[in-house]
PDB file of C-alpha atoms in Angstrom:
ATOM      1  CA  UNK A   1      22.296 -26.824 189.368  1.00 49.00           C
ATOM      2  CA  UNK A   2      21.996 -29.541 186.497  1.00 50.00           C
ATOM      3  CA  UNK A   3      23.866 -29.515 183.304  1.00 51.00           C
ATOM      4  CA  UNK A   4      20.725 -28.107 180.245  1.00 49.00           C
ATOM      5  CA  UNK A   5      21.038 -29.665 176.784  1.00 47.00           C
ATOM      6  CA  UNK A   6      18.760 -27.276 174.935  1.00 49.00           C
ATOM      7  CA  UNK A   7      18.287 -30.649 172.305  1.00 45.00           C
ATOM      8  CA  UNK A   8      18.414 -33.841 173.067  1.00 51.00           C
ATOM      9  CA  UNK A   9      21.791 -35.132 171.475  1.00 49.00           C
ATOM     10  CA  UNK A  10      22.476 -39.052 171.159  1.00 52.00           C
ATOM     11  CA  UNK A  11      25.220 -40.774 170.201  1.00 47.00           C
ATOM     12  CA  UNK A  12      23.453 -42.817 167.195  1.00 49.00           C
ATOM     13  CA  UNK A  13      22.515 -39.228 166.241  1.00 51.00           C
ATOM     14  CA  UNK A  14      26.093 -37.789 165.971  1.00 42.00           C
ATOM     15  CA  UNK A  15      27.455 -40.853 164.527  1.00 44.00           C
ATOM     16  CA  UNK A  16      24.818 -40.259 161.399  1.00 43.00           C
ATOM     17  CA  UNK A  17      25.305 -36.818 161.098  1.00 45.00           C
ATOM     18  CA  UNK A  18      29.002 -37.555 160.867  1.00 42.00           C
ATOM     19  CA  UNK A  19      28.861 -40.521 158.298  1.00 44.00           C
ATOM     20  CA  UNK A  20      26.530 -38.441 155.851  1.00 41.00           C
ATOM     21  CA  UNK A  21      29.171 -35.462 156.298  1.00 41.00           C
ATOM     22  CA  UNK A  22      32.505 -37.725 155.483  1.00 37.00           C
ATOM     23  CA  UNK A  23      30.048 -39.185 152.713  1.00 38.00           C
ATOM     24  CA  UNK A  24      29.175 -36.297 151.079  1.00 37.00           C
ATOM     25  CA  UNK A  25      32.686 -34.476 151.471  1.00 40.00           C
ATOM     26  CA  UNK A  26      34.251 -37.353 149.309  1.00 39.00           C
ATOM     27  CA  UNK A  27      31.394 -37.546 147.003  1.00 38.00           C
ATOM     28  CA  UNK A  28      32.847 -38.724 143.758  1.00 38.00           C
ATOM     29  CA  UNK A  29      35.921 -36.672 143.991  1.00 35.00           C
ATOM     30  CA  UNK A  30      38.439 -39.040 141.851  1.00 37.00           C
ATOM     31  CA  UNK A  31      36.237 -39.062 138.990  1.00 37.00           C
ATOM     32  CA  UNK A  32      35.391 -35.499 138.352  1.00 36.00           C
ATOM     33  CA  UNK A  33      38.410 -33.481 136.693  1.00 36.00           C
ATOM     34  CA  UNK A  34      40.136 -30.398 138.038  1.00 41.00           C
ATOM     35  CA  UNK A  35      38.543 -27.762 136.283  1.00 40.00           C
ATOM     36  CA  UNK A  36      40.453 -24.982 137.472  1.00 40.00           C
ATOM     37  CA  UNK A  37      43.973 -24.511 136.165  1.00 41.00           C
ATOM     38  CA  UNK A  38      46.927 -24.981 138.603  1.00 43.00           C
ATOM     39  CA  UNK A  39      49.946 -22.762 139.505  1.00 43.00           C
ATOM     40  CA  UNK A  40      52.821 -24.199 137.726  1.00 46.00           C
ATOM     41  CA  UNK A  41      55.046 -25.520 140.515  1.00 43.00           C
ATOM     42  CA  UNK A  42      58.118 -23.340 139.657  1.00 49.00           C
ATOM     43  CA  UNK A  43      56.273 -20.051 139.599  1.00 56.00           C
ATOM     44  CA  UNK A  44      57.036 -17.509 142.599  1.00 65.00           C
ATOM     45  CA  UNK A  45      53.655 -15.145 143.083  1.00 75.00           C
ATOM     46  CA  UNK A  46      54.833 -11.625 143.041  1.00 80.00           C
ATOM     47  CA  UNK A  47      58.154 -12.590 140.947  1.00 86.00           C
ATOM     48  CA  UNK A  48      58.830 -12.412 137.251  1.00 91.00           C
ATOM     49  CA  UNK A  49      59.050 -15.737 135.554  1.00 92.00           C
ATOM     50  CA  UNK A  50      60.896 -15.764 131.896  1.00 95.00           C
ATOM     51  CA  UNK A  51      60.122 -19.437 131.388  1.00 94.00           C
ATOM     52  CA  UNK A  52      57.833 -18.455 128.343  1.00 95.00           C
ATOM     53  CA  UNK A  53      59.540 -15.852 127.107  1.00 96.00           C
ATOM     54  CA  UNK A  54      59.503 -15.608 123.575  1.00 97.00           C
ATOM     55  CA  UNK A  55      55.854 -17.577 122.852  1.00 96.00           C
ATOM     56  CA  UNK A  56      53.705 -15.282 120.834  1.00 95.00           C
ATOM     57  CA  UNK A  57      50.497 -13.821 121.757  1.00 94.00           C
ATOM     58  CA  UNK A  58      47.883 -15.882 122.076  1.00 92.00           C
ATOM     59  CA  UNK A  59      45.044 -16.102 119.302  1.00 91.00           C
ATOM     60  CA  UNK A  60      42.227 -14.406 121.171  1.00 93.00           C
ATOM     61  CA  UNK A  61      39.271 -12.000 120.578  1.00 94.00           C
ATOM     62  CA  UNK A  62      37.457 -10.150 123.132  1.00 93.00           C
ATOM     63  CA  UNK A  63      35.120  -7.542 123.499  1.00 93.00           C
ATOM     64  CA  UNK A  64      33.984  -4.758 125.781  1.00 93.00           C
ATOM     65  CA  UNK A  65      30.710  -4.047 127.161  1.00 93.00           C
ATOM     66  CA  UNK A  66      30.067  -1.841 124.313  1.00 92.00           C
ATOM     67  CA  UNK A  67      30.835  -4.987 121.746  1.00 92.00           C
ATOM     68  CA  UNK A  68      33.625  -3.478 120.178  1.00 95.00           C
ATOM     69  CA  UNK A  69      36.429  -6.289 120.001  1.00 95.00           C
ATOM     70  CA  UNK A  70      40.233  -6.419 120.151  1.00 94.00           C
ATOM     71  CA  UNK A  71      42.175  -9.354 118.665  1.00 94.00           C
ATOM     72  CA  UNK A  72      45.138  -9.991 120.743  1.00 92.00           C
ATOM     73  CA  UNK A  73      47.322 -10.216 117.542  1.00 90.00           C
ATOM     74  CA  UNK A  74      46.494  -6.737 116.674  1.00 92.00           C
ATOM     75  CA  UNK A  75      48.559  -5.781 119.298  1.00 91.00           C
ATOM     76  CA  UNK A  76      51.892  -6.409 117.607  1.00 92.00           C
ATOM     77  CA  UNK A  77      53.816  -2.766 117.079  1.00 93.00           C
ATOM     78  CA  UNK A  78      53.310  -1.399 120.579  1.00 93.00           C
ATOM     79  CA  UNK A  79      54.769  -3.520 123.667  1.00 97.00           C
ATOM     80  CA  UNK A  80      51.971  -4.360 125.683  1.00 96.00           C
ATOM     81  CA  UNK A  81      50.866  -5.407 129.239  1.00 96.00           C
ATOM     82  CA  UNK A  82      47.894  -8.125 129.638  1.00 96.00           C
ATOM     83  CA  UNK A  83      46.235  -8.263 133.460  1.00 96.00           C
ATOM     84  CA  UNK A  84      43.868 -10.722 133.597  1.00 95.00           C
ATOM     85  CA  UNK A  85      41.815 -10.179 136.971  1.00 96.00           C
ATOM     86  CA  UNK A  86      37.962 -10.008 138.371  1.00 96.00           C
ATOM     87  CA  UNK A  87      35.866  -7.973 140.261  1.00 96.00           C
ATOM     88  CA  UNK A  88      36.008 -10.338 142.895  1.00 96.00           C
ATOM     89  CA  UNK A  89      39.367 -10.426 143.665  1.00 96.00           C
ATOM     90  CA  UNK A  90      40.628  -8.432 146.193  1.00 96.00           C
ATOM     91  CA  UNK A  91      44.320  -8.009 145.127  1.00 96.00           C
ATOM     92  CA  UNK A  92      43.261  -7.601 141.484  1.00 96.00           C
ATOM     93  CA  UNK A  93      40.803  -4.628 142.789  1.00 96.00           C
ATOM     94  CA  UNK A  94      44.021  -3.220 144.575  1.00 96.00           C
ATOM     95  CA  UNK A  95      46.138  -2.974 141.654  1.00 96.00           C
ATOM     96  CA  UNK A  96      44.006  -1.859 138.907  1.00 96.00           C
ATOM     97  CA  UNK A  97      44.824   2.129 140.040  1.00 97.00           C
ATOM     98  CA  UNK A  98      48.222   1.188 140.051  1.00 96.00           C
ATOM     99  CA  UNK A  99      47.868  -0.397 136.289  1.00 97.00           C
ATOM    100  CA  UNK A 100      46.134   2.668 135.185  1.00 97.00           C
ATOM    101  CA  UNK A 101      48.898   4.865 136.717  1.00 96.00           C
ATOM    102  CA  UNK A 102      51.402   2.813 134.785  1.00 96.00           C
ATOM    103  CA  UNK A 103      49.276   3.355 131.373  1.00 95.00           C
ATOM    104  CA  UNK A 104      49.189   6.994 131.768  1.00 96.00           C
ATOM    105  CA  UNK A 105      52.947   7.473 132.907  1.00 95.00           C
ATOM    106  CA  UNK A 106      53.708   5.179 129.792  1.00 94.00           C
ATOM    107  CA  UNK A 107      51.524   6.300 127.135  1.00 94.00           C
ATOM    108  CA  UNK A 108      52.332   6.011 123.634  1.00 92.00           C
ATOM    109  CA  UNK A 109      55.057   3.782 124.644  1.00 95.00           C
ATOM    110  CA  UNK A 110      53.457   0.602 126.300  1.00 95.00           C
ATOM    111  CA  UNK A 111      49.449  -0.413 125.953  1.00 94.00           C
ATOM    112  CA  UNK A 112      47.961  -1.660 129.159  1.00 95.00           C
ATOM    113  CA  UNK A 113      45.104  -4.380 128.347  1.00 94.00           C
ATOM    114  CA  UNK A 114      42.678  -5.577 131.700  1.00 96.00           C
ATOM    115  CA  UNK A 115      40.876  -8.311 130.617  1.00 96.00           C
ATOM    116  CA  UNK A 116      38.214  -9.471 132.836  1.00 95.00           C
ATOM    117  CA  UNK A 117      37.746 -13.347 133.892  1.00 94.00           C
ATOM    118  CA  UNK A 118      34.301 -12.460 135.860  1.00 93.00           C
ATOM    119  CA  UNK A 119      31.799 -14.929 134.454  1.00 93.00           C
ATOM    120  CA  UNK A 120      29.103 -12.030 134.225  1.00 93.00           C
ATOM    121  CA  UNK A 121      31.051  -9.699 131.946  1.00 92.00           C
ATOM    122  CA  UNK A 122      29.889  -6.867 131.344  1.00 94.00           C
ATOM    123  CA  UNK A 123      26.640  -6.485 133.866  1.00 95.00           C
ATOM    124  CA  UNK A 124      30.209  -6.530 136.829  1.00 95.00           C
ATOM    125  CA  UNK A 125      32.741  -4.751 134.624  1.00 95.00           C
ATOM    126  CA  UNK A 126      30.832  -1.917 133.144  1.00 95.00           C
ATOM    127  CA  UNK A 127      29.529  -0.795 136.486  1.00 96.00           C
ATOM    128  CA  UNK A 128      33.160  -0.799 138.084  1.00 96.00           C
ATOM    129  CA  UNK A 129      34.849   1.147 135.483  1.00 95.00           C
ATOM    130  CA  UNK A 130      32.312   3.539 135.589  1.00 94.00           C
ATOM    131  CA  UNK A 131      32.766   3.755 139.802  1.00 95.00           C
ATOM    132  CA  UNK A 132      36.518   3.700 139.481  1.00 94.00           C
ATOM    133  CA  UNK A 133      36.704   6.405 136.518  1.00 93.00           C
ATOM    134  CA  UNK A 134      39.802   4.839 134.884  1.00 94.00           C
ATOM    135  CA  UNK A 135      41.613   6.958 132.023  1.00 93.00           C
ATOM    136  CA  UNK A 136      43.629   4.057 130.729  1.00 94.00           C
ATOM    137  CA  UNK A 137      42.497   0.510 131.241  1.00 94.00           C
ATOM    138  CA  UNK A 138      40.154  -0.521 128.870  1.00 89.00           C
ATOM    139  CA  UNK A 139      37.388  -3.072 130.066  1.00 91.00           C
ATOM    140  CA  UNK A 140      38.000  -6.166 127.836  1.00 96.00           C
ATOM    141  CA  UNK A 141      36.005  -9.189 128.697  1.00 95.00           C
ATOM    142  CA  UNK A 142      36.810 -12.903 128.859  1.00 93.00           C
ATOM    143  CA  UNK A 143      33.548 -14.389 130.788  1.00 92.00           C
ATOM    144  CA  UNK A 144      34.604 -17.862 129.324  1.00 90.00           C
ATOM    145  CA  UNK A 145      37.922 -17.581 130.890  1.00 90.00           C
ATOM    146  CA  UNK A 146      40.250 -18.567 127.640  1.00 90.00           C
ATOM    147  CA  UNK A 147      42.541 -16.852 128.740  1.00 89.00           C
ATOM    148  CA  UNK A 148      42.973 -18.234 132.011  1.00 88.00           C
ATOM    149  CA  UNK A 149      42.876 -21.907 130.590  1.00 89.00           C
ATOM    150  CA  UNK A 150      45.477 -20.726 128.273  1.00 90.00           C
ATOM    151  CA  UNK A 151      47.888 -19.654 130.578  1.00 89.00           C
ATOM    152  CA  UNK A 152      46.990 -22.644 133.345  1.00 85.00           C
ATOM    153  CA  UNK A 153      47.784 -20.242 136.292  1.00 80.00           C
ATOM    154  CA  UNK A 154      45.071 -20.639 138.374  1.00 83.00           C
ATOM    155  CA  UNK A 155      45.533 -17.652 140.326  1.00 91.00           C
ATOM    156  CA  UNK A 156      44.257 -13.914 139.837  1.00 94.00           C
ATOM    157  CA  UNK A 157      45.618 -11.608 139.269  1.00 96.00           C
ATOM    158  CA  UNK A 158      48.373 -12.548 136.258  1.00 95.00           C
ATOM    159  CA  UNK A 159      49.943  -9.901 134.181  1.00 96.00           C
ATOM    160  CA  UNK A 160      51.807 -10.872 130.927  1.00 96.00           C
ATOM    161  CA  UNK A 161      54.592  -8.110 128.936  1.00 97.00           C
ATOM    162  CA  UNK A 162      54.641  -8.916 125.676  1.00 97.00           C
ATOM    163  CA  UNK A 163      57.064  -6.776 123.498  1.00 97.00           C
ATOM    164  CA  UNK A 164      56.401  -5.068 119.999  1.00 96.00           C
ATOM    165  CA  UNK A 165      56.883  -8.338 118.058  1.00 96.00           C
ATOM    166  CA  UNK A 166      54.000  -9.920 120.103  1.00 96.00           C
ATOM    167  CA  UNK A 167      56.621 -12.051 122.032  1.00 97.00           C
ATOM    168  CA  UNK A 168      56.124 -13.002 126.016  1.00 96.00           C
ATOM    169  CA  UNK A 169      58.916 -11.407 128.221  1.00 97.00           C
ATOM    170  CA  UNK A 170      57.740 -12.305 131.040  1.00 97.00           C
ATOM    171  CA  UNK A 171      54.720 -13.079 133.519  1.00 95.00           C
ATOM    172  CA  UNK A 172      53.854 -12.111 136.638  1.00 94.00           C
ATOM    173  CA  UNK A 173      51.653 -14.293 138.875  1.00 93.00           C
ATOM    174  CA  UNK A 174      49.620 -12.710 141.990  1.00 93.00           C
ATOM    175  CA  UNK A 175      49.461  -8.701 142.970  1.00 93.00           C
ATOM    176  CA  UNK A 176      52.307  -6.289 142.352  1.00 95.00           C
ATOM    177  CA  UNK A 177      53.177  -3.110 143.123  1.00 95.00           C
ATOM    178  CA  UNK A 178      53.245  -1.840 139.249  1.00 94.00           C
ATOM    179  CA  UNK A 179      54.134   1.669 140.178  1.00 93.00           C
ATOM    180  CA  UNK A 180      57.520   0.581 141.943  1.00 94.00           C
ATOM    181  CA  UNK A 181      60.808   1.166 140.553  1.00 94.00           C
ATOM    182  CA  UNK A 182      61.120  -2.717 139.879  1.00 94.00           C
ATOM    183  CA  UNK A 183      57.998  -2.925 138.470  1.00 93.00           C
ATOM    184  CA  UNK A 184      59.124   0.203 135.611  1.00 92.00           C
ATOM    185  CA  UNK A 185      62.828  -2.018 135.397  1.00 93.00           C
ATOM    186  CA  UNK A 186      60.618  -5.163 134.463  1.00 93.00           C
ATOM    187  CA  UNK A 187      58.700  -3.155 131.821  1.00 93.00           C
ATOM    188  CA  UNK A 188      61.350  -1.493 130.643  1.00 92.00           C
ATOM    189  CA  UNK A 189      62.847  -5.386 129.750  1.00 90.00           C
ATOM    190  CA  UNK A 190      59.714  -5.407 127.304  1.00 87.00           C
ATOM    191  CA  UNK A 191      60.615  -2.026 125.479  1.00 87.00           C
TER     192      UNK A 191
END
C-alpha cells in the first residue's frame, strides 16, 4: 500500500514557510516598548504585600455606567478595599460574589469598590452587573487602565486596602478567598 500525501510538500516550501514564520515572530520586538505593566519581582501571587503601606490614595476619578463619578480622594474617612478586575478575567469573575458578600458583611465599616479595566467599559460591565445582581459592589469603570498602569502589577485581579486616612495598608495581586478567616484578618489591619 502506497503512502498517501494529500498535498505535495517540498523541502523548499517548508523552509520558506519556516523562514517567514520566524521573521514575523521576531519582527521589530526590540524597538517596541512593553505596554503591559510588569509584576513586581518580589510580589507573590495571592499573598498580601505591605511594601507600599502608607502610600496615599491615587488621584483618579472614575465614572459608572450611569455617568456618576467617584474621586478616589473622596474615599477618605472609611476604610476602602479597591479591586481592579475585568469581565474577561476568570479569577476576577470568580471572586466578585465573595467581594459582594464581604461588602455586605462589613457594611458601614468597609467600602468595597470595584474598578473595571475593560476597554469597552459600560458596554460589558453594565450587563455583567445586571446579570449578577450584586448588592454592595459598585461598577466603576477605568477603560484606559489608568489604575493598572499606576500600580504596575500587570495582573488582574489586584486589590488594595486603604485605611480611613486614605493610606495604603496592603495590596493583593491575584485572586483570593475573600470570605476566609485570613481575609477577614487582613481587612481588620485597615480598620
